[in-house]
Coordinates of C-alpha atoms in Angstrom, one line a residue:
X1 CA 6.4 -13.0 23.0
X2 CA 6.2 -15.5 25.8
X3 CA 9.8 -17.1 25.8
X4 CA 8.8 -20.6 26.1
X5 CA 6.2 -20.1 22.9
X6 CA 5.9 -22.4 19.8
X7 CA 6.7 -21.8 16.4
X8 CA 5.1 -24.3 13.6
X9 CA 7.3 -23.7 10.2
X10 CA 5.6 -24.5 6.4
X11 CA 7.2 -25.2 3.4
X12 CA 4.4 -25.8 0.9
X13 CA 5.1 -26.6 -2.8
X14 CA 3.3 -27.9 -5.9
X15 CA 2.8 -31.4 -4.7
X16 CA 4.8 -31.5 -0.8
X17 CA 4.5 -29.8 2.1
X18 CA 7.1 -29.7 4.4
X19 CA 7.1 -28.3 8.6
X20 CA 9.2 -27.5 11.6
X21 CA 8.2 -27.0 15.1
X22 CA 10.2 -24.7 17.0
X23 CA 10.3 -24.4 20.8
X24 CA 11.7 -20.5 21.8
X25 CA 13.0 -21.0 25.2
X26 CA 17.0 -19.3 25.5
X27 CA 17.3 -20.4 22.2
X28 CA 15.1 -22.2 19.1
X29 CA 14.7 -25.6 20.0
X30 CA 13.5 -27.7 17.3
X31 CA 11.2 -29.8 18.4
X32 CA 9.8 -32.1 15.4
X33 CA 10.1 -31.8 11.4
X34 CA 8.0 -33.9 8.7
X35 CA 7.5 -34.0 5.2
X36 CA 4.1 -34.9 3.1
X37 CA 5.0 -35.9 -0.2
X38 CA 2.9 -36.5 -3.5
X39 CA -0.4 -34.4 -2.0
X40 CA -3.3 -35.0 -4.5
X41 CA -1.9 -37.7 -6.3
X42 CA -1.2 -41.6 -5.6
X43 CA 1.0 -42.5 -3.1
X44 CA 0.5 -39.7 -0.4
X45 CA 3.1 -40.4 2.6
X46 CA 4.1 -38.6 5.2
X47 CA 7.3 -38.7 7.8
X48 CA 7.7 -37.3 11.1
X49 CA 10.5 -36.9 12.9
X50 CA 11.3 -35.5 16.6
X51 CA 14.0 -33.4 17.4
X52 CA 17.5 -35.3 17.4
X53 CA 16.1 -37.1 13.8
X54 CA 14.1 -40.1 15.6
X55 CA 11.6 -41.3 13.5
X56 CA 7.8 -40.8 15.1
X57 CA 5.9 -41.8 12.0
X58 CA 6.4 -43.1 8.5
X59 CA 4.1 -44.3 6.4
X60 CA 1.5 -44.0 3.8
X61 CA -1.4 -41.2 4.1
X62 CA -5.0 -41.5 3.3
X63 CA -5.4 -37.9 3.0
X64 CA -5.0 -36.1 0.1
X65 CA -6.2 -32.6 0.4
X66 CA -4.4 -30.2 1.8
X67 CA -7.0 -28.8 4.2
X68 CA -7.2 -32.1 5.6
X69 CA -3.5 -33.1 5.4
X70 CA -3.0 -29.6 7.5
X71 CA -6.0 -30.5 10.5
X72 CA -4.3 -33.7 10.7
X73 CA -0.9 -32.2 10.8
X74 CA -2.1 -30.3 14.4
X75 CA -4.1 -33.4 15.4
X76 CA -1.4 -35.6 14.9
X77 CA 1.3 -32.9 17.0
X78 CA -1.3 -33.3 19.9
X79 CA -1.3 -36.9 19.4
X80 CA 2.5 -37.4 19.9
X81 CA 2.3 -34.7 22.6
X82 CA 4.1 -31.8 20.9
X83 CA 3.3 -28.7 22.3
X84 CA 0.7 -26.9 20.0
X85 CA 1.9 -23.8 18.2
X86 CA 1.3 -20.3 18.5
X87 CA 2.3 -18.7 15.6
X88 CA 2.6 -20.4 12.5
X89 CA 5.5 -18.6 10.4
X90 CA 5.5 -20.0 5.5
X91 CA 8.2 -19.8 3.0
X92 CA 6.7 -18.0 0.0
X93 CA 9.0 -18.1 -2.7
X94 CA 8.2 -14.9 -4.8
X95 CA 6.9 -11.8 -2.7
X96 CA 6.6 -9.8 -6.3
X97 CA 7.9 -5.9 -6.2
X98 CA 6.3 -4.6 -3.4
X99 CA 6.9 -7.3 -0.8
X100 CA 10.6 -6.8 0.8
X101 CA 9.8 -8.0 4.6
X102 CA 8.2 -10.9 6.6
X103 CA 4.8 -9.7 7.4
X104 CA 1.3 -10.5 9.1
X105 CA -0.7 -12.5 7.1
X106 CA -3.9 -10.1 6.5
X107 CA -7.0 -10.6 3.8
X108 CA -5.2 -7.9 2.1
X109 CA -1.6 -9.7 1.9
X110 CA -3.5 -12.6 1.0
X111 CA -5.3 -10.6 -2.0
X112 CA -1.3 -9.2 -2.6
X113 CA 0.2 -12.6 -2.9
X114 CA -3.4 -13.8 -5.5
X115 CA -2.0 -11.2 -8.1
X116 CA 1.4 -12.2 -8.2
X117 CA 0.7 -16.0 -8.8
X118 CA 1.4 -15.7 -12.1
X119 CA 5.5 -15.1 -11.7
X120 CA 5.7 -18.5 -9.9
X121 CA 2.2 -20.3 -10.8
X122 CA 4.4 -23.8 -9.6
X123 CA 4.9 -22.3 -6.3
X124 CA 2.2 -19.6 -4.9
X125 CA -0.8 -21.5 -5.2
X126 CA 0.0 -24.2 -2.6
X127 CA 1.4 -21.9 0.0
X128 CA -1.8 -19.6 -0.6
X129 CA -3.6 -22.4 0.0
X130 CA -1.9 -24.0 3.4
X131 CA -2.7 -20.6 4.5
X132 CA -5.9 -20.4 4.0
X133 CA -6.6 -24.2 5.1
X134 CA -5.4 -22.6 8.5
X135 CA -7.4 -19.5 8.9
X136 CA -10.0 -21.9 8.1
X137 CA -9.7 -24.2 11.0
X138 CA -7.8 -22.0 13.9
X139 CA -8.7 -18.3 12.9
X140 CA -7.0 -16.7 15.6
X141 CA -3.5 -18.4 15.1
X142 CA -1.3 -15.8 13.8
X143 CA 0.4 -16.2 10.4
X144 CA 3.4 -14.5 9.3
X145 CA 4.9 -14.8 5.9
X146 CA 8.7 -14.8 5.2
X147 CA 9.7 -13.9 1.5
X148 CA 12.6 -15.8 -0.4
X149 CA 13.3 -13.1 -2.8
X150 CA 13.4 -10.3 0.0
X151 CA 17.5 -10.8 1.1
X152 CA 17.8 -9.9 -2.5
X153 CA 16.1 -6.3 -2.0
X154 CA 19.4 -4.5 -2.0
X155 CA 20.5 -5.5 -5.5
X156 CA 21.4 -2.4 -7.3
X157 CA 19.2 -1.4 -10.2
X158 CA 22.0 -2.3 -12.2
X159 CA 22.2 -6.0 -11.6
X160 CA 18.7 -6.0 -11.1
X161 CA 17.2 -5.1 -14.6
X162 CA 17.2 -6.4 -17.2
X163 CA 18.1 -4.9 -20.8
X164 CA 14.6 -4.5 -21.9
X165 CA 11.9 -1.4 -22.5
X166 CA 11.0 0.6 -19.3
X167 CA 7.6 -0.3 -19.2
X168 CA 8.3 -3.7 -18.4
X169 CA 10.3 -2.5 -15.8
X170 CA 7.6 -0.8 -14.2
X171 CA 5.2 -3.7 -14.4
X172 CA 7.3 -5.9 -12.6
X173 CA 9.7 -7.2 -14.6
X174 CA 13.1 -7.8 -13.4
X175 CA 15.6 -9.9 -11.0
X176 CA 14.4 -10.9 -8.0
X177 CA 16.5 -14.1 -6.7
X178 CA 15.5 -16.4 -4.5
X179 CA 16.6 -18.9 -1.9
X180 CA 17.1 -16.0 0.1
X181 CA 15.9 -17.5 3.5
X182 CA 18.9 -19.5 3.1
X183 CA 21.6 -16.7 2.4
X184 CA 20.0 -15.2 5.0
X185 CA 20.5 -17.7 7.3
X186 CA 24.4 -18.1 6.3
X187 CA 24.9 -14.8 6.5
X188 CA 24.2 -14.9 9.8
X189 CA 26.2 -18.0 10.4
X190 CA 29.4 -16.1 9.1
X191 CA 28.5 -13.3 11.8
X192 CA 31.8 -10.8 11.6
X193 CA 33.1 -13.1 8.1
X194 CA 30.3 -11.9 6.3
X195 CA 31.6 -7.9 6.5
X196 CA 33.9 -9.1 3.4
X197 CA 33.5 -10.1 -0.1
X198 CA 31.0 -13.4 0.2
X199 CA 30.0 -16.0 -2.8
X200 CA 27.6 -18.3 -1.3
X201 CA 26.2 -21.6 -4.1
X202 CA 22.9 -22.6 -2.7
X203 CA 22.9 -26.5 -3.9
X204 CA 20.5 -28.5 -4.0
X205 CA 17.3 -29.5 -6.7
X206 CA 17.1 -25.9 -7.0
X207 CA 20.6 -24.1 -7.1
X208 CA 21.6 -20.6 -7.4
X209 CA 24.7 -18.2 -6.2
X210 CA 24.6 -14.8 -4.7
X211 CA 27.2 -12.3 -4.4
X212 CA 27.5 -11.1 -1.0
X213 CA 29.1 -7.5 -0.2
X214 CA 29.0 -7.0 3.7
X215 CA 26.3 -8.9 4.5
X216 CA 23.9 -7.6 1.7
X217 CA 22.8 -9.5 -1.4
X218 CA 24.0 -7.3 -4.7
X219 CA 24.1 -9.5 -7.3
X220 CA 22.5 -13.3 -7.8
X221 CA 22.1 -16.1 -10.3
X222 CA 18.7 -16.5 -10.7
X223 CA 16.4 -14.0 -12.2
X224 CA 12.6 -13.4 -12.6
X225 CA 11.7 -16.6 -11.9
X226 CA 13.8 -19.6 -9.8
X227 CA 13.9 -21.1 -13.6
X228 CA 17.0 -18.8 -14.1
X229 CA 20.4 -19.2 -13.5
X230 CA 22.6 -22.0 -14.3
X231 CA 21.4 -25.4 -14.5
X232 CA 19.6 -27.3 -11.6
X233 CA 17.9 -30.7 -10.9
X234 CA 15.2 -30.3 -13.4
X235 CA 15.7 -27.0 -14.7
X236 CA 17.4 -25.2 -17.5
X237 CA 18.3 -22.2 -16.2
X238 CA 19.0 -19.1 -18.5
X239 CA 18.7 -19.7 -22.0
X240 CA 19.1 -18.2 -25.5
X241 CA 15.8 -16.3 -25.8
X242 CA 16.2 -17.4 -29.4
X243 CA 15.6 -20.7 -28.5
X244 CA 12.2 -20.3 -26.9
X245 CA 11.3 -18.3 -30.1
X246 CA 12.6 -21.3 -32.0
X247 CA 10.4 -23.8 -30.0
X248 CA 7.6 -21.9 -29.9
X249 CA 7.4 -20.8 -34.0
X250 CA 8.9 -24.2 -35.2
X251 CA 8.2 -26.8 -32.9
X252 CA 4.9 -25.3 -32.2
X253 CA 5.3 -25.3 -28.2
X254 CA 2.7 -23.9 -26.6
X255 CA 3.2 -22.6 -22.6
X256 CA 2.4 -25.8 -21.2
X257 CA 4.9 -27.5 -23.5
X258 CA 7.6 -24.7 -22.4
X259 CA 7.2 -24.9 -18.7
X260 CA 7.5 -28.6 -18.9
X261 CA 10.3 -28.3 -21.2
X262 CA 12.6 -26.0 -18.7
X263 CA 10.8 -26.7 -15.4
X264 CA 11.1 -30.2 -15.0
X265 CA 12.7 -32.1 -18.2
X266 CA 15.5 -30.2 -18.3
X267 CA 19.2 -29.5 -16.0
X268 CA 20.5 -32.5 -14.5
X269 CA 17.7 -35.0 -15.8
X270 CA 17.3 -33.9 -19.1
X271 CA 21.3 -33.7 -19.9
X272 CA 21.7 -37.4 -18.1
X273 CA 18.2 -38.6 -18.8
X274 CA 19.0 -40.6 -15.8
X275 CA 18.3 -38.4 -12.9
X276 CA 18.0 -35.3 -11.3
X277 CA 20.1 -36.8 -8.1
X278 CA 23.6 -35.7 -8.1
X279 CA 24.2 -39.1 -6.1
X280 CA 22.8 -41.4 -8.5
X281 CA 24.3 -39.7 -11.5
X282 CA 27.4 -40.3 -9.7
X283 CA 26.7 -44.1 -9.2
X284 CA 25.5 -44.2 -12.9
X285 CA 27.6 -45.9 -15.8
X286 CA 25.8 -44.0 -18.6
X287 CA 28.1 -41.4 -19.8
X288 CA 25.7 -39.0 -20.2
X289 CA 25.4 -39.1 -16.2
X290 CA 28.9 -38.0 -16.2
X291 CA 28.4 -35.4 -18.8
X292 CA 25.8 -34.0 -16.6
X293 CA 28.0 -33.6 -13.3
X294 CA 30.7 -32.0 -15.5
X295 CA 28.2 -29.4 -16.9
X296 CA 26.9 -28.8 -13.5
X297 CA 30.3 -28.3 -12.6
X298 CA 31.6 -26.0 -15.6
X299 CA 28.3 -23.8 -15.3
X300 CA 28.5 -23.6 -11.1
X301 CA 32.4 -22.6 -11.8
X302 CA 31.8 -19.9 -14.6
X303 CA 29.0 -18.4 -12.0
X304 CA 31.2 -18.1 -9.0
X305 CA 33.8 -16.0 -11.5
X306 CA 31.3 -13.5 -12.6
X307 CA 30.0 -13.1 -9.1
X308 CA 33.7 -12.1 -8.0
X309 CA 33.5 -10.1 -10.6
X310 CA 30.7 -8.2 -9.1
X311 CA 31.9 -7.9 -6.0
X312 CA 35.7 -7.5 -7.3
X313 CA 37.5 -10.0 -5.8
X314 CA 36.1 -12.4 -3.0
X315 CA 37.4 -13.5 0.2
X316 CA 34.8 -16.4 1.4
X317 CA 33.1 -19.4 -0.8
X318 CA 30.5 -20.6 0.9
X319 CA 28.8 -23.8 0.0
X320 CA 25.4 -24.9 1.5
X321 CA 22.6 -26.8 0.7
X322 CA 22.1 -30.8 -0.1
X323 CA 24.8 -31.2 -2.8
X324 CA 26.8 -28.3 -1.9
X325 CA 27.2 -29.8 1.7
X326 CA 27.8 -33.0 1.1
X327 CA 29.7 -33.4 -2.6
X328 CA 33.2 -32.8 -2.2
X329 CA 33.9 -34.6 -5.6
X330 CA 32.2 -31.3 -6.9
X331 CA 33.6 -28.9 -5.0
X332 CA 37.0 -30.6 -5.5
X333 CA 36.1 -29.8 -9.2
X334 CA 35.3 -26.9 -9.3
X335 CA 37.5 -25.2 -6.6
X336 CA 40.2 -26.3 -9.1
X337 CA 39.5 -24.2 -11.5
X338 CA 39.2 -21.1 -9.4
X339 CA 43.2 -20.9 -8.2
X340 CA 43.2 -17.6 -10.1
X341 CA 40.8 -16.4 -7.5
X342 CA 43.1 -17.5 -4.8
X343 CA 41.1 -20.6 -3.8
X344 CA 43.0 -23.4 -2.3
X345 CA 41.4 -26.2 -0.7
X346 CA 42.4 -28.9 1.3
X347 CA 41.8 -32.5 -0.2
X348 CA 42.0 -34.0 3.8
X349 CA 39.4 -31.9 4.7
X350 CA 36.9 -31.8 1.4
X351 CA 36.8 -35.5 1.6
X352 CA 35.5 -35.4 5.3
X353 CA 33.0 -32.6 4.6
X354 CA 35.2 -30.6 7.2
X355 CA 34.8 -26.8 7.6
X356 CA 36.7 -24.7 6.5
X357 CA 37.6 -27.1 3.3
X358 CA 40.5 -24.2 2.4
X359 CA 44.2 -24.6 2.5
X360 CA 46.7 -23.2 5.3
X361 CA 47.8 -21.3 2.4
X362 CA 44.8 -20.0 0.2
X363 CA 43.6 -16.6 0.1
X364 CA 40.4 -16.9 -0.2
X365 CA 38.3 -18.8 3.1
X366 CA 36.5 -21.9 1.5
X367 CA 33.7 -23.0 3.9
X368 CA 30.9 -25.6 3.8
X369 CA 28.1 -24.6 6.3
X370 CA 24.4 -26.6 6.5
X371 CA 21.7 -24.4 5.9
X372 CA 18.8 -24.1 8.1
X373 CA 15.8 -22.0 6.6
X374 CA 13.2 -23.2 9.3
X375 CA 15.3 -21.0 11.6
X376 CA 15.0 -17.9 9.4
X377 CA 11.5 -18.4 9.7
X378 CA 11.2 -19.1 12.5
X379 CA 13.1 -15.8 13.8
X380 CA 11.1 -13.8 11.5
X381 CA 7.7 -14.7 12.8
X382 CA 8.8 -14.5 16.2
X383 CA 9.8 -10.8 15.4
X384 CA 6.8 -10.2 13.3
X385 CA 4.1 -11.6 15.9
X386 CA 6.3 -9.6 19.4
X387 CA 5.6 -6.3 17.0
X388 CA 1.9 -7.2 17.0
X389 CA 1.4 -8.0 20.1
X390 CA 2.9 -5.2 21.5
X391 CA 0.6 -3.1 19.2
X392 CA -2.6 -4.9 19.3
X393 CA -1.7 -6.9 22.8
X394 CA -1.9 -10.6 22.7
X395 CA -4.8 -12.5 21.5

């Protein structure tokens, strides 16, 4: 590819979409980022900000559907005189079992990624469908799509099934974990660090750990779906399967009922019934908001234990995403009940968001280390689209 080309980056979920332009010059520039939230219902807004964080726009939207909220994406990239991109490079949570790598978006990816909607029906739909909105308007952009569950490819078959009949195995039916653009990405951050025995806690509104061993993914939190794991914003993670028999026989739950149930009543919110914001339940007097930070806490500190236990032993903790960057109350926590794993960290240093956070003295390398996904993505469809060119020639 052309060095100076243009990468546009999109994140789309149930109800938001989110994008990064990329400039690849020496390095990835980023050039402008912007969010659209609450697409199809009330209250559509959108925010656009240029490379150093400087807002460009901020507002309400008039558009609601996604076709038109992508045309007016480009149009409005032209308007503020971005450059126009040349590839455009999704995030697609769940590739299934047979999509490992970033690829070319084809008619016969797209008829791949139709059949497994149904193992993240939350998620798949709306990046399907930003897709397609722009084949429809600029059919000779090239896409390229970048699978969250493909870092964890190199689990072994042992952390990766689960303790059910074979046949399900074969149809599908085991862990995949996710956020794996963003292990990815820190994993490439640590460069020569991340030869050793890594822990890295994704934290955010979704939240998950993997266990790293030389730079490849062998065991993870979350499971089939990104409902598993330990508790999240909104979300249950893993539960007694008991339970959902329970609801479902006696409570007379039906799927909808269940999804809502463990999707989006339950974790953080549904403990507190407060919030799903770590920083509110923090600010919040109710004592169930409390409750619901220590259990976050308890459950994130149990996890990073049976992850060195997977790896046996560990040398780095890595914390990254919105609350693991920026809550050193909770890292505070829960580092200190993980001194039998070697972990000191420094108080000086957690308070100021500093990394390392780890002691002089502590034998295992506590870091805190933004994640950037966009940039995954961004490096995969430049990779993906030089390949094709070089096979096809450019467009």
């Amino acid at each position: 590819m052309n060095a100076s080309r243009v990468i546009l980056c999109i994140n789309c979920g149930s109800s938001s979409l989110k994008f990064a332009l990329y400039q690849l010059a020496d390095d990835e520039q980023l050039v402008a980022s912007g969010q659209v939230d609450r697409i199809g219902i009330p209250g559509t807004s959108i925010k656009v900000l240029d490379g150093s964080g400087a807002i460009l726009r901020e507002g309400p939207f008039e558009l609601s559907r996604l076709d038109e909220i992508i045309g007016a994406i480009f149009a409005g990239l032209e308007q503020l005189h971005l450059p126009r991109p040349v590839a455009v490079g999704h995030r697609i949570v769940h590739g299934g079992p047979d999509h490992t790598a970033p690829e070319l978006v084809t008619a016969e990816v797209l008829v791949a990624l139709r059949k497994i909607v149904t193992f993240v029906p939350l998620h798949l739909p709306g990046a399907i469908a930003a897709i397609e909105a722009i084949s429809a308007r600029f059919p000779k952009l090239r896409q390229v799509v970048c699978f969250d569950t493909a870092f964890h490819r190199t689990l072994p078959e042992i952390a990766a099934r689960f303790p059910m009949r074979h046949e399900l195995w074969d149809l599908g039916v085991r862990r995949y974990g996710f956020h794996g653009l963003s292990y990815e990405y820190i994993v490439s951050a640590l460069g020569t660090q991340s030869r050793g025995r890594v822990i890295v806690a994704h934290l955010g509104n979704g939240a998950s750990l993997a266990a790293v061993r030389d730079g490849k993914s062998v065991d993870t939190t979350m499971g089939f779906t990104p409902t598993g794991g330990f508790m999240m914003g909104t979300r249950s993670g893993d539960l007694d399967p008991g339970l959902i028999l329970y609801l479902l026989r006696e409570k007379g739950y039906d799927a909808e009922h269940l999804d809502e149930a463990v999707n989006r009543a339950a974790g953080l919110l549904g403990v507190s019934g407060v919030s799903s914001d770590m920083r509110t339940l923090k600010e919040s007097r109710d004592p169930r908001a409390e409750l619901a930070r220590q259990m976050f806490g308890y459950q994130l500190r149990k996890q990073i234990g049976a992850m060195a236990a997977a790896l046996e032993g560990i040398d780095t903790l890595v914390f990254t995403g919105g609350i693991g960057e920026h809550d050193a109350e909770l890292r505070w926590e829960v580092c200190r009940g993980l001194r039998h794993l070697g972990i000191e960290i420094d108080s000086q240093r957690n308070a100021a968001n500093e990394d390392p956070i780890s002691s002089t003295g502590s034998e295992c390398m506590v870091r805190v280390i933004p994640t950037n996904e966009d940039l995954v993505i961004v490096r995969h469809t430049r990779a993906v689209v030089g390949t094709a060119e070089s096979a096809k020639g450019p467009l």
